[in-house]
Coordinates of C-alpha atoms and ligand atoms in Angstrom, one line a residue:
M1 CA 38.8 144.3 116.9
L2 CA 37.8 146.7 114.2
G3 CA 40.2 148.5 111.8
L4 CA 40.8 152.1 112.5
M5 CA 40.4 153.4 109.0
Q6 CA 37.9 155.9 107.9
E7 CA 34.3 155.3 106.8
W8 CA 34.3 156.5 103.2
P9 CA 31.3 155.0 101.5
L10 CA 31.8 154.0 97.9
L11 CA 29.4 156.5 96.2
C12 CA 29.3 157.1 92.5
H13 CA 29.4 160.9 92.7
K14 CA 32.8 160.6 94.3
I15 CA 34.0 159.4 90.9
V16 CA 33.0 162.6 89.1
D17 CA 34.3 164.7 92.1
Y18 CA 37.7 163.0 91.7
A19 CA 37.7 163.6 87.9
A20 CA 36.9 167.3 88.4
A21 CA 39.5 167.7 91.1
Q22 CA 42.4 165.9 89.6
H23 CA 41.6 165.9 85.9
G24 CA 39.3 168.9 85.7
A25 CA 40.5 170.2 82.3
R26 CA 40.4 166.8 80.6
E27 CA 38.0 166.8 77.7
V28 CA 34.7 165.0 77.2
V29 CA 33.9 165.2 73.5
S30 CA 30.5 164.2 72.1
R31 CA 29.0 163.8 68.7
S32 CA 25.8 165.6 69.7
V33 CA 22.4 164.3 68.6
E34 CA 21.8 167.7 66.9
G35 CA 24.9 167.0 64.7
P36 CA 28.0 169.1 65.7
I37 CA 30.9 167.8 67.8
V38 CA 30.7 169.5 71.3
R39 CA 33.4 169.7 73.9
T40 CA 33.3 170.0 77.7
T41 CA 35.5 169.0 80.6
Y42 CA 35.2 166.9 83.7
A43 CA 35.0 170.0 85.8
A44 CA 32.2 171.5 83.7
L45 CA 30.4 168.1 83.6
R46 CA 30.5 167.8 87.4
G47 CA 29.1 171.4 87.7
R48 CA 26.2 170.5 85.4
A49 CA 25.6 167.1 87.2
L50 CA 25.2 169.2 90.4
Q51 CA 22.6 171.3 88.5
V52 CA 20.8 168.2 87.4
A53 CA 20.7 166.9 91.0
Q54 CA 19.5 170.3 92.4
R55 CA 16.9 170.6 89.7
L56 CA 15.6 167.0 90.1
E57 CA 15.2 167.5 93.8
R58 CA 13.3 170.7 93.2
D59 CA 10.9 168.7 91.0
G60 CA 10.3 166.3 93.9
Y61 CA 12.6 163.4 93.1
G62 CA 14.8 161.8 95.7
L63 CA 16.1 158.6 97.3
G64 CA 15.0 155.5 95.3
D65 CA 13.1 157.3 92.6
R66 CA 13.7 155.7 89.2
I67 CA 14.8 158.2 86.6
A68 CA 14.9 156.6 83.1
T69 CA 17.1 157.5 80.2
L70 CA 16.6 156.8 76.6
A71 CA 19.7 158.2 75.1
W72 CA 22.9 157.7 73.1
N73 CA 26.3 158.1 74.7
T74 CA 26.9 161.9 75.1
A75 CA 28.2 164.2 77.9
R76 CA 24.6 165.3 78.5
H77 CA 23.6 161.7 79.2
L78 CA 26.6 161.2 81.5
E79 CA 25.9 164.4 83.5
A80 CA 22.2 163.4 83.9
W81 CA 23.4 160.0 85.2
Y82 CA 25.7 161.4 87.8
G83 CA 23.2 164.1 88.8
T84 CA 20.5 161.4 89.3
M85 CA 22.9 159.2 91.4
G86 CA 24.0 162.2 93.5
I87 CA 20.6 162.5 95.2
G88 CA 20.2 158.8 95.7
A89 CA 17.8 158.4 92.8
V90 CA 18.3 155.5 90.4
Y91 CA 19.2 155.9 86.7
H92 CA 17.4 153.4 84.6
T93 CA 18.9 153.0 81.1
L94 CA 16.4 151.9 78.5
N95 CA 17.5 150.2 75.3
P96 CA 15.9 152.0 72.3
R97 CA 16.3 149.0 70.1
L98 CA 13.5 147.1 72.1
F99 CA 10.0 147.1 70.8
P100 CA 7.7 149.9 72.1
E101 CA 5.5 147.4 74.0
Q102 CA 8.6 145.9 75.7
L103 CA 9.8 149.4 76.7
A104 CA 6.5 150.3 78.2
W105 CA 6.5 146.9 80.0
I106 CA 9.9 147.6 81.5
M107 CA 9.1 151.2 82.4
N108 CA 6.0 150.1 84.2
H109 CA 7.8 147.3 86.0
A110 CA 10.5 149.7 87.2
E111 CA 7.9 152.4 87.9
D112 CA 9.9 155.1 86.2
R113 CA 8.8 158.6 87.3
C114 CA 10.9 160.8 85.0
L115 CA 12.6 160.3 81.7
F116 CA 15.6 161.9 80.0
V117 CA 15.2 161.4 76.3
D118 CA 17.3 162.2 73.2
L119 CA 15.5 164.0 70.3
T120 CA 15.9 160.8 68.2
F121 CA 13.5 158.9 70.5
L122 CA 10.9 161.5 71.1
P123 CA 8.4 160.0 68.6
L124 CA 8.9 156.6 70.4
V125 CA 8.2 158.2 73.8
E126 CA 5.1 160.0 72.5
K127 CA 3.8 156.5 71.6
I128 CA 4.6 154.7 74.9
A129 CA 4.2 157.5 77.5
P130 CA 0.3 157.1 77.6
Q131 CA 0.9 153.4 78.6
V132 CA 3.2 154.4 81.5
P133 CA 1.1 156.0 84.3
S134 CA 4.0 156.4 86.7
L135 CA 5.8 158.8 84.2
R136 CA 5.2 162.4 85.3
Q137 CA 7.9 164.2 83.4
V138 CA 9.9 164.0 80.1
I139 CA 13.1 166.0 79.8
V140 CA 14.3 166.2 76.2
L141 CA 18.1 166.3 76.0
T142 CA 18.3 169.5 73.8
D143 CA 18.0 173.2 74.1
A144 CA 15.0 175.5 73.6
Q145 CA 16.0 176.2 70.0
S146 CA 16.1 172.6 68.9
M147 CA 13.0 171.6 71.0
P148 CA 10.4 170.2 68.5
E149 CA 6.6 170.3 68.8
T150 CA 5.5 167.4 70.9
S151 CA 2.2 165.8 71.9
L152 CA 3.6 165.2 75.4
A153 CA 2.0 167.6 77.9
N154 CA 4.8 167.3 80.4
A155 CA 7.9 167.7 78.2
V156 CA 10.6 170.3 78.7
A157 CA 13.9 171.1 77.0
Y158 CA 16.8 170.0 79.1
E159 CA 18.8 173.2 78.8
T160 CA 15.9 175.3 79.8
W161 CA 15.1 173.0 82.7
L162 CA 18.8 172.9 83.8
G163 CA 19.2 176.7 83.5
E164 CA 16.7 177.1 86.4
A165 CA 19.3 175.7 88.8
D166 CA 22.6 177.4 89.7
G167 CA 24.5 174.2 90.8
D168 CA 25.0 175.5 94.4
F169 CA 24.2 172.1 95.8
A170 CA 25.8 169.4 97.9
W171 CA 25.5 165.7 96.9
R172 CA 23.2 163.9 99.3
Q173 CA 24.7 161.3 101.6
F174 CA 23.5 157.8 101.9
E175 CA 24.7 154.3 102.4
E176 CA 27.0 152.7 99.8
N177 CA 24.6 149.8 99.2
T178 CA 21.9 152.2 98.0
A179 CA 20.6 151.4 94.5
A180 CA 22.4 153.5 91.9
G181 CA 21.2 152.2 88.6
M182 CA 18.9 149.7 86.8
C183 CA 19.2 147.9 83.5
Y184 CA 16.9 145.2 82.2
T185 CA 18.3 142.1 80.5
S186 CA 17.3 141.5 76.9
G187 CA 16.1 138.0 77.7
T188 CA 15.3 136.0 74.6
T189 CA 12.7 134.1 76.6
G190 CA 10.1 135.3 79.1
D191 CA 9.8 138.8 80.4
P192 CA 12.9 141.1 80.8
K193 CA 14.5 141.0 84.2
G194 CA 15.7 144.0 86.1
V195 CA 19.3 144.2 87.3
V196 CA 19.8 146.7 90.1
Y197 CA 23.4 148.1 90.6
S198 CA 24.4 149.7 93.9
H199 CA 26.8 152.6 94.4
R200 CA 29.3 150.2 96.0
S201 CA 29.1 147.7 93.1
N202 CA 29.5 150.4 90.5
V203 CA 32.5 151.9 92.2
L204 CA 34.1 148.5 92.8
H205 CA 33.4 147.5 89.2
A206 CA 34.9 150.7 87.9
M207 CA 38.1 150.0 89.8
I208 CA 38.2 146.3 88.7
A209 CA 37.6 147.2 85.1
A210 CA 40.5 149.7 85.1
L211 CA 43.1 147.2 86.4
P212 CA 46.1 146.7 84.1
D213 CA 45.1 143.1 83.3
A214 CA 41.5 144.0 82.8
M215 CA 40.8 147.0 80.5
G216 CA 44.0 148.6 81.7
V217 CA 43.1 152.3 81.2
S218 CA 44.8 155.4 82.5
S219 CA 44.7 159.2 82.4
R220 CA 46.9 159.1 79.3
D221 CA 44.2 157.2 77.4
V222 CA 41.6 158.6 75.1
I223 CA 38.6 156.3 75.5
L224 CA 35.8 155.9 72.9
P225 CA 33.0 153.8 74.4
V226 CA 31.0 152.8 71.3
V227 CA 29.2 150.3 73.5
P228 CA 26.1 152.3 74.7
M229 CA 25.5 153.3 78.2
F230 CA 22.2 151.4 77.9
H231 CA 24.2 148.3 77.4
A232 CA 25.4 147.5 81.0
N233 CA 26.9 150.9 81.8
A234 CA 28.9 151.1 78.6
W235 CA 30.7 148.0 80.0
G236 CA 31.7 150.1 83.0
L237 CA 33.6 152.8 81.0
A238 CA 31.1 155.5 82.0
Q239 CA 32.6 155.1 85.5
S240 CA 36.1 153.8 84.8
A241 CA 37.0 156.7 82.4
P242 CA 36.3 159.5 84.9
M243 CA 37.8 157.4 87.7
V244 CA 41.2 157.3 86.0
G245 CA 40.8 160.7 84.4
A246 CA 40.9 159.6 80.8
K247 CA 39.7 161.9 78.0
L248 CA 36.3 160.6 76.9
V249 CA 34.9 160.6 73.4
M250 CA 31.2 159.9 73.1
P251 CA 29.9 158.8 69.7
G252 CA 26.2 159.9 70.0
G253 CA 23.9 158.0 67.7
K254 CA 26.3 157.4 64.8
M255 CA 28.0 154.0 65.0
D256 CA 28.7 153.4 61.3
G257 CA 32.2 152.7 60.0
P258 CA 33.0 156.2 58.7
S259 CA 31.6 158.1 61.7
I260 CA 33.5 155.9 64.2
Y261 CA 36.6 156.2 62.1
E262 CA 36.3 160.0 62.1
L263 CA 36.3 160.1 65.9
L264 CA 39.1 157.6 66.3
D265 CA 41.2 159.7 64.0
S266 CA 40.4 163.3 64.9
E267 CA 40.4 162.7 68.7
K268 CA 43.4 160.3 68.6
V269 CA 41.5 157.6 70.4
T270 CA 43.8 155.0 72.1
F271 CA 41.1 152.7 73.6
T272 CA 37.7 151.6 72.4
A273 CA 35.1 149.0 73.0
A274 CA 32.1 147.5 71.2
V275 CA 30.3 144.4 70.0
P276 CA 31.7 142.6 66.9
T277 CA 29.0 144.1 64.6
V278 CA 30.4 147.6 65.1
W279 CA 33.9 146.4 64.3
L280 CA 32.8 144.6 61.1
M281 CA 31.5 148.0 59.9
L282 CA 34.8 149.7 60.8
L283 CA 37.0 147.1 59.3
Q284 CA 35.0 147.2 56.1
H285 CA 35.4 151.0 56.0
L286 CA 39.2 150.6 56.5
E287 CA 39.4 148.0 53.7
E288 CA 37.4 150.2 51.3
T289 CA 39.4 153.4 51.9
G290 CA 42.8 152.0 52.7
K291 CA 42.9 154.0 56.0
T292 CA 44.8 152.8 59.1
L293 CA 44.6 153.2 62.8
P294 CA 47.8 154.9 63.9
H295 CA 46.6 156.1 67.4
L296 CA 44.5 153.1 68.5
K297 CA 46.2 150.7 70.9
K298 CA 43.5 148.5 72.3
V299 CA 40.1 147.4 71.3
V300 CA 37.8 145.5 73.6
I301 CA 35.4 143.1 71.8
G302 CA 32.6 141.4 73.6
G303 CA 28.8 140.9 73.9
S304 CA 29.1 138.0 71.5
A305 CA 32.1 135.9 70.4
C306 CA 34.9 137.7 68.6
P307 CA 35.4 136.1 65.2
R308 CA 38.9 134.8 64.7
A309 CA 39.3 136.7 61.4
M310 CA 38.4 140.0 63.3
A311 CA 41.1 139.5 66.0
E312 CA 43.6 138.6 63.2
K313 CA 42.9 141.8 61.2
F314 CA 43.0 144.2 64.2
E315 CA 46.3 142.7 65.5
R316 CA 48.2 141.8 62.3
V317 CA 47.0 144.4 59.8
Y318 CA 46.4 147.4 62.0
G319 CA 48.6 146.6 65.0
V320 CA 45.8 147.0 67.6
E321 CA 45.7 144.7 70.6
V322 CA 42.4 142.8 70.8
I323 CA 41.0 142.1 74.3
H324 CA 38.2 139.6 73.9
A325 CA 35.9 140.0 76.9
W326 CA 32.8 138.3 78.2
G327 CA 30.2 139.6 80.6
M328 CA 26.6 140.0 81.4
T329 CA 24.3 142.8 82.4
E330 CA 24.0 140.9 85.7
M331 CA 27.8 141.3 86.2
S332 CA 28.0 145.1 85.8
P333 CA 29.0 143.6 83.2
L334 CA 32.6 142.4 83.1
G335 CA 33.2 138.7 83.8
S336 CA 36.5 137.9 82.0
L337 CA 39.0 139.5 79.7
G338 CA 41.6 138.0 77.4
T339 CA 44.7 139.8 78.4
M340 CA 47.8 137.6 78.5
K341 CA 49.2 136.0 81.7
P342 CA 53.0 135.3 81.5
E343 CA 52.1 131.7 80.6
Y344 CA 50.6 132.9 77.3
A345 CA 52.4 136.2 76.8
G346 CA 55.1 134.7 74.5
L347 CA 52.7 133.2 72.0
E348 CA 52.6 134.4 68.4
G349 CA 50.7 133.7 65.2
E350 CA 48.0 131.0 65.2
A351 CA 48.8 129.9 68.8
L352 CA 48.1 133.5 70.0
L353 CA 44.9 133.7 68.0
D354 CA 43.8 130.4 69.5
I355 CA 44.0 132.0 73.0
K356 CA 42.3 135.1 71.8
Q357 CA 39.3 133.0 70.7
K358 CA 38.8 132.3 74.4
Q359 CA 36.9 134.8 76.5
G360 CA 39.8 135.3 78.9
Y361 CA 40.1 135.0 82.7
P362 CA 38.3 136.8 85.5
P363 CA 39.8 139.8 87.2
F364 CA 39.9 140.1 91.0
G365 CA 36.3 140.3 92.2
V366 CA 34.9 137.6 90.0
E367 CA 34.9 134.0 91.1
M368 CA 34.1 131.4 88.4
K369 CA 33.4 127.7 88.0
V370 CA 31.8 125.3 85.5
T371 CA 29.5 122.6 86.8
D372 CA 27.7 119.6 85.4
D373 CA 23.9 119.1 85.8
E374 CA 24.5 117.8 89.4
N375 CA 26.3 121.0 90.4
R376 CA 29.7 119.2 90.5
A377 CA 32.6 121.4 89.6
Q378 CA 34.3 120.3 86.4
P379 CA 38.1 120.1 85.9
W380 CA 40.0 123.0 84.4
D381 CA 41.2 121.1 81.4
G382 CA 40.2 123.3 78.5
K383 CA 37.6 120.8 77.2
T384 CA 35.1 119.6 79.8
F385 CA 32.2 122.0 79.4
G386 CA 29.4 122.7 81.8
R387 CA 27.3 125.5 83.3
L388 CA 29.2 128.6 83.9
K389 CA 28.6 130.1 87.4
V390 CA 30.0 133.3 89.0
R391 CA 30.0 135.3 92.1
G392 CA 31.4 138.6 93.3
P393 CA 30.7 142.1 94.7
A394 CA 29.5 143.4 91.3
V395 CA 27.4 140.3 90.4
S396 CA 23.6 140.3 91.0
R397 CA 22.2 138.5 94.0
A398 CA 18.6 138.8 92.8
Y399 CA 16.5 140.3 90.0
Y400 CA 14.2 143.3 90.8
G401 CA 10.9 141.9 92.0
G402 CA 12.3 138.4 92.6
A403 CA 12.0 136.9 89.1
G404 CA 14.5 134.2 88.0
A405 CA 15.2 133.1 91.6
E406 CA 16.3 129.7 90.3
Q407 CA 19.4 131.3 88.8
F408 CA 20.8 132.1 92.3
D409 CA 21.9 129.4 94.8
D410 CA 22.5 129.4 98.5
E411 CA 26.2 129.8 98.3
G412 CA 25.9 133.0 96.3
W413 CA 26.6 131.5 92.8
F414 CA 24.8 133.0 89.9
D415 CA 24.1 130.6 87.0
T416 CA 24.9 132.6 83.9
G417 CA 23.0 130.4 81.5
D418 CA 26.2 130.1 79.5
V419 CA 28.0 126.8 78.8
A420 CA 31.8 127.0 78.9
H421 CA 35.1 125.3 79.7
I422 CA 38.1 126.6 81.6
D423 CA 41.7 125.7 80.8
A424 CA 44.6 125.0 83.1
H425 CA 45.6 128.7 83.2
G426 CA 42.1 129.8 84.1
Y427 CA 41.1 131.0 80.6
M428 CA 37.4 130.4 80.0
Q429 CA 35.8 129.7 76.7
I430 CA 32.1 130.0 76.0
T431 CA 30.8 127.1 74.0
D432 CA 27.1 128.0 74.0
R433 CA 24.1 129.4 75.7
A434 CA 22.6 126.5 77.8
K435 CA 19.4 126.7 75.9
D436 CA 21.1 126.7 72.5
V437 CA 23.5 123.9 72.9
I438 CA 22.7 120.9 70.6
K439 CA 22.1 117.6 72.3
S440 CA 22.8 114.9 69.8
G441 CA 22.5 111.3 71.0
G442 CA 23.1 112.5 74.6
E443 CA 26.3 114.4 73.7
W444 CA 26.7 118.2 73.5
I445 CA 27.7 120.0 70.3
S446 CA 28.8 123.7 70.6
T447 CA 27.0 125.9 68.2
I448 CA 29.4 128.8 68.7
D449 CA 32.4 126.6 67.7
L450 CA 30.6 125.7 64.5
E451 CA 29.6 129.3 63.8
N452 CA 33.1 130.5 64.3
L453 CA 34.4 127.9 61.9
A454 CA 31.8 128.7 59.2
V455 CA 32.5 132.4 59.2
G456 CA 36.1 131.6 58.5
H457 CA 35.0 130.7 54.9
P458 CA 35.6 133.6 52.6
D459 CA 32.0 133.4 51.1
V460 CA 30.3 133.6 54.5
A461 CA 29.2 136.9 56.0
E462 CA 27.3 135.6 59.0
A463 CA 26.5 132.1 60.3
A464 CA 24.2 130.6 62.9
V465 CA 23.8 127.0 64.0
I466 CA 20.7 125.5 65.6
G467 CA 19.6 122.1 66.5
V468 CA 16.7 120.6 64.5
A469 CA 14.8 117.5 65.4
H470 CA 16.2 114.2 64.2
P471 CA 14.4 110.9 64.6
K472 CA 17.5 109.0 65.8
W473 CA 19.8 111.6 67.4
D474 CA 17.1 113.9 68.9
E475 CA 18.8 116.9 67.4
R476 CA 21.3 117.5 64.7
P477 CA 23.0 120.8 63.7
L478 CA 21.7 122.9 60.9
L479 CA 24.0 125.6 59.5
I480 CA 22.3 128.8 58.4
V481 CA 24.4 131.1 56.4
V482 CA 24.2 134.7 55.1
P483 CA 26.5 134.7 52.1
K484 CA 28.8 137.6 51.2
P485 CA 27.3 139.8 48.4
G486 CA 27.5 137.9 45.1
A487 CA 28.5 134.6 46.7
R488 CA 26.4 131.4 46.7
P489 CA 28.6 128.7 48.6
S490 CA 27.1 125.2 48.3
R491 CA 26.4 122.8 51.1
E492 CA 29.2 120.6 49.9
V493 CA 31.8 123.4 49.7
L494 CA 31.0 124.6 53.3
L495 CA 30.9 121.2 54.8
S496 CA 34.2 120.1 53.3
F497 CA 35.7 123.4 54.5
M498 CA 34.7 122.5 58.0
Q499 CA 35.7 118.9 57.8
G500 CA 38.7 117.9 59.8
K501 CA 38.5 121.0 62.0
V502 CA 35.9 119.6 64.4
A503 CA 34.9 116.0 65.4
K504 CA 33.1 114.4 62.5
W505 CA 29.9 113.9 64.4
W506 CA 29.7 117.7 65.0
L507 CA 29.5 118.5 61.3
P508 CA 26.1 120.1 60.4
D509 CA 23.7 117.8 58.6
D510 CA 22.5 120.5 56.4
V511 CA 23.2 124.1 55.2
V512 CA 20.7 126.7 54.2
L513 CA 21.4 130.2 52.7
V514 CA 19.4 133.1 53.9
D515 CA 19.4 136.9 53.2
E516 CA 19.3 137.8 56.8
I517 CA 19.6 136.3 60.3
P518 CA 17.4 137.9 63.0
H519 CA 19.1 139.7 65.9
T520 CA 18.0 140.8 69.4
A521 CA 18.1 144.4 70.5
T522 CA 21.6 143.9 71.8
G523 CA 22.9 142.4 68.6
K524 CA 22.8 138.7 69.5
I525 CA 21.5 136.1 67.1
Q526 CA 17.9 135.2 67.9
K527 CA 18.2 131.4 68.0
M528 CA 14.6 131.1 69.2
A529 CA 13.3 132.8 66.1
L530 CA 15.5 130.6 63.9
R531 CA 14.4 127.4 65.6
E532 CA 10.8 128.4 65.0
Q533 CA 11.5 129.3 61.4
F534 CA 13.3 126.0 60.7
R535 CA 11.1 123.8 63.0
E536 CA 9.8 121.8 60.0
H537 CA 13.2 121.6 58.2
R538 CA 13.8 118.1 57.0
L539 CA 17.4 117.1 57.2
P540 CA 18.8 115.0 54.4
D541 CA 20.1 111.6 55.5
A542 CA 23.2 112.2 57.6
E543 CA 26.4 111.4 55.7
V544 CA 28.1 110.0 58.8
E545 CA 26.4 108.0 61.5
P546 CA 27.0 110.5 64.4
R547 CA 27.2 107.9 67.2
A548 CA 29.4 105.6 65.1
A549 CA 31.7 108.4 64.1
R550 CA 32.0 109.7 67.7
G551 CA 35.5 109.2 69.1
A552 CA 36.9 108.7 65.6
Ligands
LIG601 P1 24.0 140.9 78.0 O1 23.5 140.8 79.4 O2 22.9 141.4 77.1 O3 25.3 141.6 77.9 O4 24.3 139.4 77.5 C1 25.1 138.5 78.2 C2 25.4 137.3 77.3 O5 26.1 137.7 76.1 C3 26.3 136.3 78.0 O6 25.6 135.5 78.9 C4 26.8 135.5 76.8 O7 25.9 134.6 76.4 C5 26.9 136.6 75.7 N1 28.3 137.1 75.6 C6 28.8 138.2 76.1 N2 30.1 138.3 75.7 C7 30.4 137.2 75.0 C8 31.6 136.8 74.3 N3 32.7 137.4 74.3 N4 31.5 135.6 73.6 C9 30.3 134.9 73.6 N5 29.2 135.3 74.2 C10 29.2 136.4 74.9

């Protein structure tokens, strides 16, 4: 027996239709790439998305065509996205922080036919376009007046191109499992891998992300997604914000402390999200100027582990609730969020910060387990760590072209490549990337725990821990530190600071100070590069015999 409810395919353009119908006058504010702050509404944005759809179709694009974007978060980028999806074409967000050769590789792999690009990245595109034979058109997200000279034969100013369509157009209809978008993972090893979102997965993810115990956003919120649309759909906010009718504030290309503060303040932002690096810059700006955050209620911090000191500052000094989140491009991207179940809701002070160090628990729509190397599920005891595996309706079931098949098993579980433990209340904590974990005498040492501990020292700006070869223990931890300006903390000072806070045999064998730690295009520490750099590093004799000290 079948249910007798309507077929109403979950298609992304229905999100912008809803926003225009129910929240049509709600503002979408952007810091434009040309400079000024520009304002539009959901109703106007939908109208222009229809023009994009109509104009793309006239240029010969349709179902399944990959339409790339190389752009900051702005209303123009958003309307180009919805317009692309509305004809069943596939938006493909490119990360401008990648090397030009990587970008060309990704565009060729995806066979991008058309590209929307911000003025900022035009020189980059001039360099790579000749290497991408499938690319037949470049649409520069600006008007005729600001359109620069370009060596690209097939480039046009967006506003001119868009002006040739009147928007009298109906969204195309197709099946909800149709591809909606693509995003390649940054992959620190091997070639990048293509994640392909569907209309259904995007709509479901947007609903899941908006739930009260996930991001918990509403039409009364003013949302500033600092996290870029090219970083896994701005963590879903590009869809959740219009779905709930929240005012949207798009930061364009300026993510420094003063620029973000200006938008938080002038637009009275209540909700924002970004990686820790962005929040470091904002907190530094607040400290230097003595400014406060009277409007901001929630900040989502993810992409890499949220330092304890950061959660503490936001919550205690500025009164802003921190939601520590974990996710992956392959998960659309939300996997877990650190909102408080009743079991933890009464916690205060250090006990609360302890829980905020965890990456939280999965919302409806994400199943999660940790397994050992034999694929046996591990207990939820908050300490036994293993490989973190997930499944759900907005989790990848394959990569584009079939790469990385070994990460997917027959029961639908996706091996995240992260190492984690889960506690009795379901809260997960990442302890490492599987390839970064240090194996010392057959036991695992979490590099993230050690890094979090080291950055708690007042002289440390940033820290990374890697395993270096050791004749007896296979690998031992080396702590690499970028000191705060003017500070030169010694090995002894740092090690004694860490002593007693982790098992003795976890303590790094050595400490080196560096000016800079290399990062990937998405802001993660490049452990591979560090391991290469310190491959020959000779550890001094260990002060403690790791195996003897274990269990002490
Ligand atoms: P990406 O697909 O580029 O978003 O990278 C996903 C990876 O980032 C995850 O597999 C984790 O290794 C890491 N990651 C994301 N969020 C966190 C977090 N809150 N804490 C620690 N690692 C994180």
